[in-house]
XYZ file of C-alpha atoms in Angstrom:
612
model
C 57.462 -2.074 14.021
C 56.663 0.523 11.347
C 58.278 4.382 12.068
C 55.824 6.955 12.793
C 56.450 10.567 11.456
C 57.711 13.041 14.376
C 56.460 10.358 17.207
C 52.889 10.635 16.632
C 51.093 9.963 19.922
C 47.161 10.054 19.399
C 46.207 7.596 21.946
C 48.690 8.488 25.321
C 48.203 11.276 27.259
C 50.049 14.923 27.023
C 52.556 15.140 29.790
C 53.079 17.614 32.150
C 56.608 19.444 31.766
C 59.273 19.496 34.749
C 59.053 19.456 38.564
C 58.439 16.571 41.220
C 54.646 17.448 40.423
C 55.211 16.722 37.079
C 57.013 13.387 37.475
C 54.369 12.023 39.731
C 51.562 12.610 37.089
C 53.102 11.511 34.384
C 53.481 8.044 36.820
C 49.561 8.536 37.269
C 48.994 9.180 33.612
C 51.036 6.261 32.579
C 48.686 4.064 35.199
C 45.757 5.404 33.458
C 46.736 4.766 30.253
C 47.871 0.805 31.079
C 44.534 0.870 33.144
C 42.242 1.804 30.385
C 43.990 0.050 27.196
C 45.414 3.523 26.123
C 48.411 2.700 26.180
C 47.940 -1.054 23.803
C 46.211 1.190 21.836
C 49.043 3.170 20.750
C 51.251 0.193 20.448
C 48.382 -1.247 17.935
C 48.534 2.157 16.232
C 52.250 2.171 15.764
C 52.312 -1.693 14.034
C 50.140 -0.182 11.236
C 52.190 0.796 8.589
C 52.771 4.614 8.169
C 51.293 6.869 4.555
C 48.679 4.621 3.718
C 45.305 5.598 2.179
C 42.158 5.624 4.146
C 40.618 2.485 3.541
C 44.612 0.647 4.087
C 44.621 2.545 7.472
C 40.758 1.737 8.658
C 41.515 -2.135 7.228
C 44.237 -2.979 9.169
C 42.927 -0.689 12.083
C 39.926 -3.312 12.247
C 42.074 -5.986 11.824
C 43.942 -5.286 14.984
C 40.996 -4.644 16.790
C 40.073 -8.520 15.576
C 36.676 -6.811 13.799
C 35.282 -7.519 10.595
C 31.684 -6.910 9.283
C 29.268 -7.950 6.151
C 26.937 -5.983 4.320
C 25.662 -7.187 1.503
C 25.749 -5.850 -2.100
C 21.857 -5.022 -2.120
C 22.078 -2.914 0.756
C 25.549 -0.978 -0.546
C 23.697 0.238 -3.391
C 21.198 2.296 -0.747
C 24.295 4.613 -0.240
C 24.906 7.415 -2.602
C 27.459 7.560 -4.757
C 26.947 11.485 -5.416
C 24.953 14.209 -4.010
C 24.671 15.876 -1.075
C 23.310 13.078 2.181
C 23.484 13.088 5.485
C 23.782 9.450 7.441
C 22.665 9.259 10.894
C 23.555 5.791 12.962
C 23.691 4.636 16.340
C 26.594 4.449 18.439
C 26.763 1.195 20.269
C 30.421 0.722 20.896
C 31.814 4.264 20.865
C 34.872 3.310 18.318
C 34.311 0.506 16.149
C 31.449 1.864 14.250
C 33.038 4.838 13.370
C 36.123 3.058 11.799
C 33.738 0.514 9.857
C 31.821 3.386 8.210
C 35.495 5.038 7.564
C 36.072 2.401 5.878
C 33.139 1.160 4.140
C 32.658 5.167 2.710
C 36.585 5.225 1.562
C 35.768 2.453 -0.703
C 32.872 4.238 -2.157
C 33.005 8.130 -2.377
C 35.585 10.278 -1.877
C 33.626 13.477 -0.631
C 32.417 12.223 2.801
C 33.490 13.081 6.482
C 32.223 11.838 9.962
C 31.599 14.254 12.534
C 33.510 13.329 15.624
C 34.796 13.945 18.846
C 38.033 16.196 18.591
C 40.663 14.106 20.121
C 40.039 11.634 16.658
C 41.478 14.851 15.439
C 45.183 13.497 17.286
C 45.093 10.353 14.108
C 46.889 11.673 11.242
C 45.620 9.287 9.148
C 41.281 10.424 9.885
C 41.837 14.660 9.744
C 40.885 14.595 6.305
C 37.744 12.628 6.551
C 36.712 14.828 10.000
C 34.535 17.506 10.657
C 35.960 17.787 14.653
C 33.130 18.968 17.345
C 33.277 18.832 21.065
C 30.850 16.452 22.579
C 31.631 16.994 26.400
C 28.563 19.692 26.246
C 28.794 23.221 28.533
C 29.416 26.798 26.896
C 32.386 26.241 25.509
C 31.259 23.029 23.430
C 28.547 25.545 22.120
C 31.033 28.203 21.517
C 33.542 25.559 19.880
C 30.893 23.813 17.556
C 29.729 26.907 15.596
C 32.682 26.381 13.160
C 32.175 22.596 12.343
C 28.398 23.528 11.947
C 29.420 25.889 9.458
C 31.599 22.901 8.186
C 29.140 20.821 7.647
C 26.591 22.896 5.972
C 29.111 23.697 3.321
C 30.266 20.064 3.200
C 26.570 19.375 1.958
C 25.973 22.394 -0.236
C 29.127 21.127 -2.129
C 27.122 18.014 -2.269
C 29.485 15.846 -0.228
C 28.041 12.986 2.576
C 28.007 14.311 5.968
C 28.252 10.901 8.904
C 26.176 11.803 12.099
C 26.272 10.351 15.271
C 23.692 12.112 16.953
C 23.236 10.561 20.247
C 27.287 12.300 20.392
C 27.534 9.419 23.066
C 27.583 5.994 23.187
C 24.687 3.562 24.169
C 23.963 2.680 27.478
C 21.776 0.900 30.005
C 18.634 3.049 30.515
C 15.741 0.897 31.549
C 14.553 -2.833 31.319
C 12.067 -1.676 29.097
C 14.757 -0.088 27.070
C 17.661 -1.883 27.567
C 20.959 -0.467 25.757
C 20.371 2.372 23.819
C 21.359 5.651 22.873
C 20.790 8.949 24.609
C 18.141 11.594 23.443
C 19.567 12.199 20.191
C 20.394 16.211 19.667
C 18.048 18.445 17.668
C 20.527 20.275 16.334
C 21.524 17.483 14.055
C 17.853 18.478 12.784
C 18.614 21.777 12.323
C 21.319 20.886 10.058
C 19.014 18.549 8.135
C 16.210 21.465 7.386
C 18.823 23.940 6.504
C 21.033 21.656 4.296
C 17.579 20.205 2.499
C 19.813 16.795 1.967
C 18.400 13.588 2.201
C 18.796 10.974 5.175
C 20.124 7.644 5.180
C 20.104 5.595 8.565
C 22.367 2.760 9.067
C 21.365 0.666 12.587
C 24.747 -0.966 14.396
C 23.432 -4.212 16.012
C 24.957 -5.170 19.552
C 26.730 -3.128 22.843
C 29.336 -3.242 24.887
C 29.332 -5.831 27.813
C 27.989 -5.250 31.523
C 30.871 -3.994 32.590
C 30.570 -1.025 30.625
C 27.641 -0.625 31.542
C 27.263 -1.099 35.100
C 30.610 1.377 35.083
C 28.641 4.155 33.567
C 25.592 3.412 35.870
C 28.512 4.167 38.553
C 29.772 7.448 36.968
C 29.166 8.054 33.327
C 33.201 8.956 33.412
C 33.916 5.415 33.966
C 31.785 4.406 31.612
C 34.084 6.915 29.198
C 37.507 5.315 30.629
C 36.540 2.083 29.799
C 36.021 3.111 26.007
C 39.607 2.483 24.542
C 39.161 -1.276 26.498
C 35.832 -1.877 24.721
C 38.207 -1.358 21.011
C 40.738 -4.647 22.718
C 38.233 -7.273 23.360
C 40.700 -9.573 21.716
C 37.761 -12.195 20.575
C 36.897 -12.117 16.737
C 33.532 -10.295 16.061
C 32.045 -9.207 13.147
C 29.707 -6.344 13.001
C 26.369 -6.308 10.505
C 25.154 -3.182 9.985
C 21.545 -2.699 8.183
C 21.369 0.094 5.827
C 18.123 1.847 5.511
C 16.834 3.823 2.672
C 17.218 7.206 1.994
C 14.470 9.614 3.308
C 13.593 12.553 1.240
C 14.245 16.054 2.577
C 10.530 16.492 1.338
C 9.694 14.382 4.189
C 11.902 15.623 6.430
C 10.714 19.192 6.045
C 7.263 18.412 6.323
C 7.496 16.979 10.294
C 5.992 19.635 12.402
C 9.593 20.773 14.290
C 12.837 19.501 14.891
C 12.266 17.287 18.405
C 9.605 15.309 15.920
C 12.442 14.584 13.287
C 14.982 13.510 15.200
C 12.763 11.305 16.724
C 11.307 9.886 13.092
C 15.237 9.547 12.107
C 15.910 7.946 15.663
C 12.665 5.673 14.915
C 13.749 4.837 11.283
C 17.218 3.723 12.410
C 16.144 1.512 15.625
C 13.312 -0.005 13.610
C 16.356 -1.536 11.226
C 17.135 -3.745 14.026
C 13.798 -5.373 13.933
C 13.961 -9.109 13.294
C 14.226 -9.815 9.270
C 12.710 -13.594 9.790
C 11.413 -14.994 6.421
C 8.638 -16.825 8.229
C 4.582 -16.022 8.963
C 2.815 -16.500 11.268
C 1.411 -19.927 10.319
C 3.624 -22.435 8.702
C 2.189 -24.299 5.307
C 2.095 -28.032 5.698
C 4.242 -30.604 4.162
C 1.530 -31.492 2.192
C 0.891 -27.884 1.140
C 4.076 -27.381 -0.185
C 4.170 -30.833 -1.771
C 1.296 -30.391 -3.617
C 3.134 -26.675 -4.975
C 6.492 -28.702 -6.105
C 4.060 -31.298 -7.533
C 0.994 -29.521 -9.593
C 2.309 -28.097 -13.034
C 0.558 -24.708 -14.438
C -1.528 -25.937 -17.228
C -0.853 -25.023 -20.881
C -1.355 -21.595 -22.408
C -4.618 -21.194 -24.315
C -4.075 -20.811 -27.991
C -4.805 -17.115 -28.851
C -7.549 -17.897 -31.450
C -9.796 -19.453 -28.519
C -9.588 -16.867 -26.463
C -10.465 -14.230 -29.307
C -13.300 -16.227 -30.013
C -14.515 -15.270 -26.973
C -14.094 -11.584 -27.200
C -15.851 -11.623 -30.912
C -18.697 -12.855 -28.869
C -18.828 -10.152 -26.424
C -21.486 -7.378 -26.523
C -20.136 -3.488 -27.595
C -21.067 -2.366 -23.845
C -18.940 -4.894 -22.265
C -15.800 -3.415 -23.871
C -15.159 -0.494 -20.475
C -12.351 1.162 -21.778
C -9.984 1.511 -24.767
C -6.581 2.966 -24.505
C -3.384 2.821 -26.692
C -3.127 -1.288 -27.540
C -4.937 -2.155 -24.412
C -8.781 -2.833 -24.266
C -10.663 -3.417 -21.086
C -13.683 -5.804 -21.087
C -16.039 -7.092 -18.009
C -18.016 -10.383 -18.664
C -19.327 -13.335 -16.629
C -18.213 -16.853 -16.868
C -20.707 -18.136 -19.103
C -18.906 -15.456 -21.748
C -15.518 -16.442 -21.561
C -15.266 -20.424 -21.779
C -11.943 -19.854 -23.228
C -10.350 -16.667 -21.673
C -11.192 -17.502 -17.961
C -9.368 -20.799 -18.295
C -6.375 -18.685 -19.474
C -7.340 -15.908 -16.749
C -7.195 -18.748 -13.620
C -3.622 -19.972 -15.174
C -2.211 -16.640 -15.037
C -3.285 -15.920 -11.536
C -1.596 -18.988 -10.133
C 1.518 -18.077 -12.176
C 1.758 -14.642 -10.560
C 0.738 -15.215 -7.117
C 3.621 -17.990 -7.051
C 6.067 -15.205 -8.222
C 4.661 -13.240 -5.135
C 4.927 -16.264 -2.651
C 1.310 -16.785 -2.870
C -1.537 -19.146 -4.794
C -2.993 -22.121 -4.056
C -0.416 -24.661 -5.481
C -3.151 -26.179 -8.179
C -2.549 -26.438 -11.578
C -4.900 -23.624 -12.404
C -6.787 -20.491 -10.078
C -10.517 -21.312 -10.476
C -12.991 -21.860 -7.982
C -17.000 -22.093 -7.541
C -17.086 -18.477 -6.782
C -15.810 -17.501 -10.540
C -18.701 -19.230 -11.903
C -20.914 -16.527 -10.081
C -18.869 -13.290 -10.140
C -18.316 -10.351 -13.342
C -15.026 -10.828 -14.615
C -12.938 -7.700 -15.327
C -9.574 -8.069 -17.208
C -7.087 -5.989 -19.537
C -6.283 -7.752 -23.083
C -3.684 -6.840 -26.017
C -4.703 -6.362 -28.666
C -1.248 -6.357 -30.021
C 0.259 -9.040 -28.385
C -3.233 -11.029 -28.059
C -2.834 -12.393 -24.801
C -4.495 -10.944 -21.077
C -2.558 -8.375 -19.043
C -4.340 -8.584 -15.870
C -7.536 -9.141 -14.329
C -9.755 -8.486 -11.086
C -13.135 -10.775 -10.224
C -16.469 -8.461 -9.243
C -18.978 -9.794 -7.415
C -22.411 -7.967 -7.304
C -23.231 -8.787 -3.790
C -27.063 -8.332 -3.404
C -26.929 -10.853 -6.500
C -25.160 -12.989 -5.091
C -26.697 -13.320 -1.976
C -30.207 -13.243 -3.291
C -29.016 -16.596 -4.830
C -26.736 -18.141 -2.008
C -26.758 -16.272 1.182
C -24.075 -14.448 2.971
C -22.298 -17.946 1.512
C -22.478 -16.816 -1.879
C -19.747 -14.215 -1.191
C -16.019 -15.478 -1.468
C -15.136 -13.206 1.923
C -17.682 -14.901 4.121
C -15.180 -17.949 3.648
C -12.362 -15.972 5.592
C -14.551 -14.156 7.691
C -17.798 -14.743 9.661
C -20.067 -10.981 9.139
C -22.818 -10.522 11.521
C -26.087 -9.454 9.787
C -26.127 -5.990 10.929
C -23.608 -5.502 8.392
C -25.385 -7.075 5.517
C -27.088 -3.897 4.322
C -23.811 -2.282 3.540
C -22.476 -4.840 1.686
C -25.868 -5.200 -0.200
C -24.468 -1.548 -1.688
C -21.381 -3.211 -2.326
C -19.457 -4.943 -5.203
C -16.446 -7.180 -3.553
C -13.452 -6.933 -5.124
C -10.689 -9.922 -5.374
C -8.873 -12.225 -7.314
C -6.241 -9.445 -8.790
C -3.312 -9.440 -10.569
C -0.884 -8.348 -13.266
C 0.876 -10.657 -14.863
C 4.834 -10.505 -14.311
C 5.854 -9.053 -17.234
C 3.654 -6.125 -16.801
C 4.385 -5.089 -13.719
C 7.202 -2.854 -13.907
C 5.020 -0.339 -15.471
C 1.849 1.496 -13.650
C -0.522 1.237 -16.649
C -1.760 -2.134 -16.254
C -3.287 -1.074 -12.612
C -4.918 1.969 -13.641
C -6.145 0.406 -16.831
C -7.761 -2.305 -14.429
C -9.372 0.673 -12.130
C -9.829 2.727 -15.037
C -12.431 -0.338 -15.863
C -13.777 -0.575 -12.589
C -14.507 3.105 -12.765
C -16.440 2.659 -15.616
C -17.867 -0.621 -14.295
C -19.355 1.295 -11.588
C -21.267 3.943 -13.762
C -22.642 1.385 -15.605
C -23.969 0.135 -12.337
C -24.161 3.200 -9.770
C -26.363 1.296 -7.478
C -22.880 -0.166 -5.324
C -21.640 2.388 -3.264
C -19.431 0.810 -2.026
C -16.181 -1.683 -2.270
C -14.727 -4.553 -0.320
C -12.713 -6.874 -0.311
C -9.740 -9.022 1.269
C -5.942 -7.704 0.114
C -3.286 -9.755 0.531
C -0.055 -9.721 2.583
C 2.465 -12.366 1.385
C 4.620 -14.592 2.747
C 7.440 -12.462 0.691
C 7.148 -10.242 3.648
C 9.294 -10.845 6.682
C 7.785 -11.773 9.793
C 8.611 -8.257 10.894
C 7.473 -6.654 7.903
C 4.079 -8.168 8.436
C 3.960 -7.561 12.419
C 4.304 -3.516 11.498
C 1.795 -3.359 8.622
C -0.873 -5.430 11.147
C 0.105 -3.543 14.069
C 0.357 -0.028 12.567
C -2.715 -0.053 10.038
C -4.861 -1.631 13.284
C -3.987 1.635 15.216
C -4.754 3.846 12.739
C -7.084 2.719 9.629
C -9.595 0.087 12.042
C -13.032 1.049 12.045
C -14.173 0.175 15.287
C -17.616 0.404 14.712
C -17.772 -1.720 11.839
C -14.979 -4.002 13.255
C -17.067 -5.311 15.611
C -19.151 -6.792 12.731
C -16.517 -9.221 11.255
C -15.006 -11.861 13.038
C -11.789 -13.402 11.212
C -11.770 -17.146 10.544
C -8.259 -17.114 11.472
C -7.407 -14.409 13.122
C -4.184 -12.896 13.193
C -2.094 -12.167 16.555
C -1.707 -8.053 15.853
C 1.078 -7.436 18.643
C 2.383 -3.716 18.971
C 5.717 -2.873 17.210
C 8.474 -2.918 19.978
C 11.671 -0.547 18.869
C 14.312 0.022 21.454
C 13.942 3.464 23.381
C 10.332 4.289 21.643
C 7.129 4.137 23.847
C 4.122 2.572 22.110
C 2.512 5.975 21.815
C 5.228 7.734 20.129
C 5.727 4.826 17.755
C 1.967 5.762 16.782
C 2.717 9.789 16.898
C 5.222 9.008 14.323
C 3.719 6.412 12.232
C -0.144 7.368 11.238
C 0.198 8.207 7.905
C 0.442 5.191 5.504
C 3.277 6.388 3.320
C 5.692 6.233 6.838
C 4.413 3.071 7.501
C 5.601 2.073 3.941
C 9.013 3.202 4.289
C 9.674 1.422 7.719
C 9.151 -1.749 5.979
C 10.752 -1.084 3.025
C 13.904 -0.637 5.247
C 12.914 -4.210 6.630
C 12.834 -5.721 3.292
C 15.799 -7.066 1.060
C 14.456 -5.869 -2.027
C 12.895 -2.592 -0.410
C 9.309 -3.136 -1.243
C 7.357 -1.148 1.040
C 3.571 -1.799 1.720
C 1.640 -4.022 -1.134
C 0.505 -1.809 -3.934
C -3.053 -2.483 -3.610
C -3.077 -2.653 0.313
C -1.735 1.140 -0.092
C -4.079 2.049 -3.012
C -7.373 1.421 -1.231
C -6.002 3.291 1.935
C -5.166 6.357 -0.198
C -8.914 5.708 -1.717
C -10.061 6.181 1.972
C -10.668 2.473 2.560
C -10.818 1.634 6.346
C -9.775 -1.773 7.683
C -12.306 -4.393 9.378
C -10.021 -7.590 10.063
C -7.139 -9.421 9.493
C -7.050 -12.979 8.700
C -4.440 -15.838 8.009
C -5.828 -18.186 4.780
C -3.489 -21.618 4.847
C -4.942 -22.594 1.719
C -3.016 -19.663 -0.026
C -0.092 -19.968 1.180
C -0.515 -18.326 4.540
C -1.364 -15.258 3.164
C -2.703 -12.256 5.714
C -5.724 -10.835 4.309
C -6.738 -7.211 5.653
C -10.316 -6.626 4.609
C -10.732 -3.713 3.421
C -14.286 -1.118 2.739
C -14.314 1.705 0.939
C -17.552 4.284 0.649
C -16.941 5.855 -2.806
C -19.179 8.858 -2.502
C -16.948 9.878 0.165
C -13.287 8.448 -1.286
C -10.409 10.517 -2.866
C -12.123 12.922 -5.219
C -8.967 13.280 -7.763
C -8.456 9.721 -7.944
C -12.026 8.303 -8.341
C -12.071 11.353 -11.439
C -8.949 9.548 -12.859
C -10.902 6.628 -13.328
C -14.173 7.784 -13.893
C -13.822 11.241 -15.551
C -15.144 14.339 -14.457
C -17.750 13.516 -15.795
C -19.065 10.090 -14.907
C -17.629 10.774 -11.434
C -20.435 14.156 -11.277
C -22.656 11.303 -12.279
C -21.839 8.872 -10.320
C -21.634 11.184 -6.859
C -24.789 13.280 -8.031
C -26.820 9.261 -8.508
C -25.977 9.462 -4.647
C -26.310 12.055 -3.491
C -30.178 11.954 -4.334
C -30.562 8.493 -2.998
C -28.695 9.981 0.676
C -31.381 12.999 0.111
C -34.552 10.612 -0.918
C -34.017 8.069 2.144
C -33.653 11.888 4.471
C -37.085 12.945 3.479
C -38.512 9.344 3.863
């Protein structure tokens, strides 16, 4: 057994000093402490070896408790290395997750400390790495706190990482509804948050104690606090798996209306980590499906020279926009024998990437042979960027029907609607190709030359479309975005239009210890909505980048709709009315002033059909 400087005794109680009194408490004391694992406690304590650094002492601390955990590389590199952070988690056990983040942060960044209970403040080895408060609440816990709030603050102006608890107790039973979770979490921890203007990472700790704990502190919360040191000497190996979030900007922190609606919004951004992270959808593709995917090769590039050919042959007007060594052109298939061969390879190649496509050899169906075609070239590198397809939809319905429109084949539209989308162009078919796509410029090239598109035609008011939601996306993942953009961005009205083919089940996101209608509260602006699932997803994408850029256009959502036959994709369909979208972003891609054009063209139509 290893020697312990001067006796140190952090785990057994302090004994009272002479008397008969005295000797029969210190027999009480000594029952307590065999009672409630104390007193194994200390004798684990005292086979660690003495002088060792942090992340020795925190090791073998969780080796004697038999506890290991995993996180993986990906989600270490959310942490900080430097600067000034603040990480909020959970407390599920009361003991264990403390040590693991003890641990995990010794290994990482030397300016940290945990704020925790005082008596933690007995381990010689954790005083370094503490910022001690009292948690047991009353006047005195106020009085006592002041200085480790001062603590802290400094802590984080120095730009060290601050470790939160804030529930300052551990989880417990509170309804079936609930099950085991934490208690109200404090605002003050908010208070620190706005004052120290750091950022926030949550970290969610998966799991409880047992029912005995539990059912103890429905007895007596005490109990429930006696049985702590036992819930450390459960004696079976278990390892812990905790989910690290990503960090949330003290812009967005400041701009929630007070403190009780932050620490709920950090509360709701930790508990959502422990939503399910399945990899599946909510349709399955077929073995034949995915046959014909491993089986069908991408056809051959198209030599440059044909597909320049093509553009020769294109009329000056055609040619949309011109920018750097990037052109933008809009033709129909008849004009591009060449280039939308090449255009339908490309699309299958990317939408594979993305864990969509339709497994052929090639992207080309009927509908291109009817639709404008809108895509990026160049010039330098002579080869296509990206594309979008356009369809002109009292064209193409003059000539086929509602049938003549590629939507109608994932949803059914009731006629009433028809006169909108006679205003409308329907957008689809998009992409940037992968080696592109780590810049912004393709995107706004390509609605740089729908912009222009449109004042070439002002007639179409409006745009539509379906947007895809990949199989990429964890089932979770995809169970917010439905849920949450359903509550918020459906147009009822108009919903009732559009029935889905498929439809999609769009059940309400469940988090431990939220109510569906603070869930909503919290979670109505898209850019929230974004983040939660970019804590859900491995490589932290948040919501699809074209998804979120007809939202922030003002598009409103009519449906949702699973499509087998591209690779279970959920399509949201989406309608925006420009007159009415985002001013500053329909001048980006207009100008100032094609967009005065454009609104002005409307603006006397809306007047002329008044007076009429």
């Amino acid at each position: 057994m290893a020697e312990k400087c001067d006796q140190v005794t952090p785990f057994l109680l302090n004994r009272p000093n002479g008397g008969f009194s005295s000797l029969v408490r210190k027999k009480i004391y000594g029952a307590l402490e065999l009672t409630s694992g104390l007193k194994r406690c200390q004798q684990l304590y005292e086979e660690i070896p003495s002088h060792q650094t942090l992340t020795d002492f925190t090791w073998h601390a969780l080796e004697k408790m038999a506890v290991n955990y995993q996180v993986s590389d990906d989600a270490l590199k959310r942490i900080p290395r430097t600067g000034p952070c603040v990480l909020v988690a959970n407390h599920p056990y009361g003991g264990i997750e403390g040590v693991v983040l003890l641990h995990l942060l010794s290994r990482l960044r030397p300016d940290f400390k945990v704020m925790g209970n005082f008596l933690l403040g007995r381990i010689p080895q954790l005083r370094n790495h503490l910022i001690e408060v009292d948690p047991f609440g009353g006047a005195h816990a106020s009085r006592n706190n002041i200085a480790p709030m001062r603590q802290a603050r400094q802590l984080l102006r120095d730009g060290g990482l601050l470790v939160i608890f804030p529930a300052g107790e551990v989880s417990s039973w509170k309804s079936m509804r609930s099950g085991v979770v934490d208690p109200t979490w404090s605002v003050n921890v908010a208070r620190l948050i706005r004052s120290s203007k750091a950022p926030v990472l949550p970290i969610y700790f998966p799991g409880h104690n047992g029912p005995l704990f539990q059912v103890a502190g429905i007895a007596h919360p005490r109990l429930r606090t006696l049985l702590l040191p036992r819930m450390l000497l459960k004696g079976q190996p278990r390892t812990l798996f905790p989910v690290i979030g990503n960090q949330i900007p003290a812009k967005r922190c400041a701009a929630l209306e007070d403190d009780k609606q932050l620490i709920d919004y950090l509360r709701l951004r930790t508990y959502s980590l422990g939503l399910e992270k399945s990899t599946g959808s909510d349709g399955q593709l077929t073995e034949d499906h995915e046959q014909k995917k491993r089986d069908l090769e991408l056809i051959d590039p198209l030599p440059a020279d044909l597909l320049k050919q093509d553009l020769a042959a294109l009329p000056e007007q055609q040619c949309l926009v011109d920018s750097g060594e990037y052109s933008v052109f809009y033709a129909t298939a008849e004009q591009l024998p060449h280039l939308l061969v090449e255009i339908g390879r490309l699309r299958e190649a990317t939408f594979r990437l993305a864990g969509e496509g339709t497994g052929n050899a090639v992207d080309l169906d009927d509908f291109d042979r009817q639709y404008h075609h809108l895509f990026v070239w160049n010039r330098e590198k002579e080869e296509i960027v990206g594309a979008y397809r356009i369809g002109q939809v009292d064209r193409l319905m003059a000539a086929n029907g509602i049938l003549g429109l590629y939507s109608s084949s994932l949803f059914d539209f009731k006629p009433k609607l028809y006169d909108a989308l006679s205003q409308g162009l329907e957008l689809g078919r998009s992409f940037v190709r992968s080696e592109y796509q780590r810049s912004y410029a393709p995107l706004l090239l390509l609605w740089k030359g729908i912009g222009h598109y449109l004042l070439q035609y002002p007639q179409y008011r409006y745009l539509f479309g379906p947007v895809s939601i990949s199989r990429d996306y964890g089932e979770a993942s995809r169970q917010l975005m439905t849920s949450s953009l359903t509550r918020h961005y459906l147009v009822a009205e108009l919903a009732k239009l559009v029935r889905p083919r498929l439809p999609v089940a769009v059940k309400p996101m469940k988090v431990p210890g939220f109510s569906r209608s603070l869930c909503d509260q919290l979670l109505q602006d898209v850019d929230d909505i974004s983040a939660l699932v970019a804590d859900l997803e491995q490589d932290s994408k948040g919501i699809p980048v074209l998804l979120r850029h007809y939202i922030g256009l003002g598009g409103k959502l009519l449906a949702f709709n699973l499509d087998p036959d591209f690779s279970d994709v959920i399509d949201g369909l989406l309608l925006v009315d420009l007159p009415n979208a985002d001013k500053k972003q329909l001048q980006r891609y207009m100008g100032r002033e094609g967009y005065k054009m454009y609104v002005g063209y409307h603006q006397g139509n809306d007047a002329e059909g008044e007076a009429a």
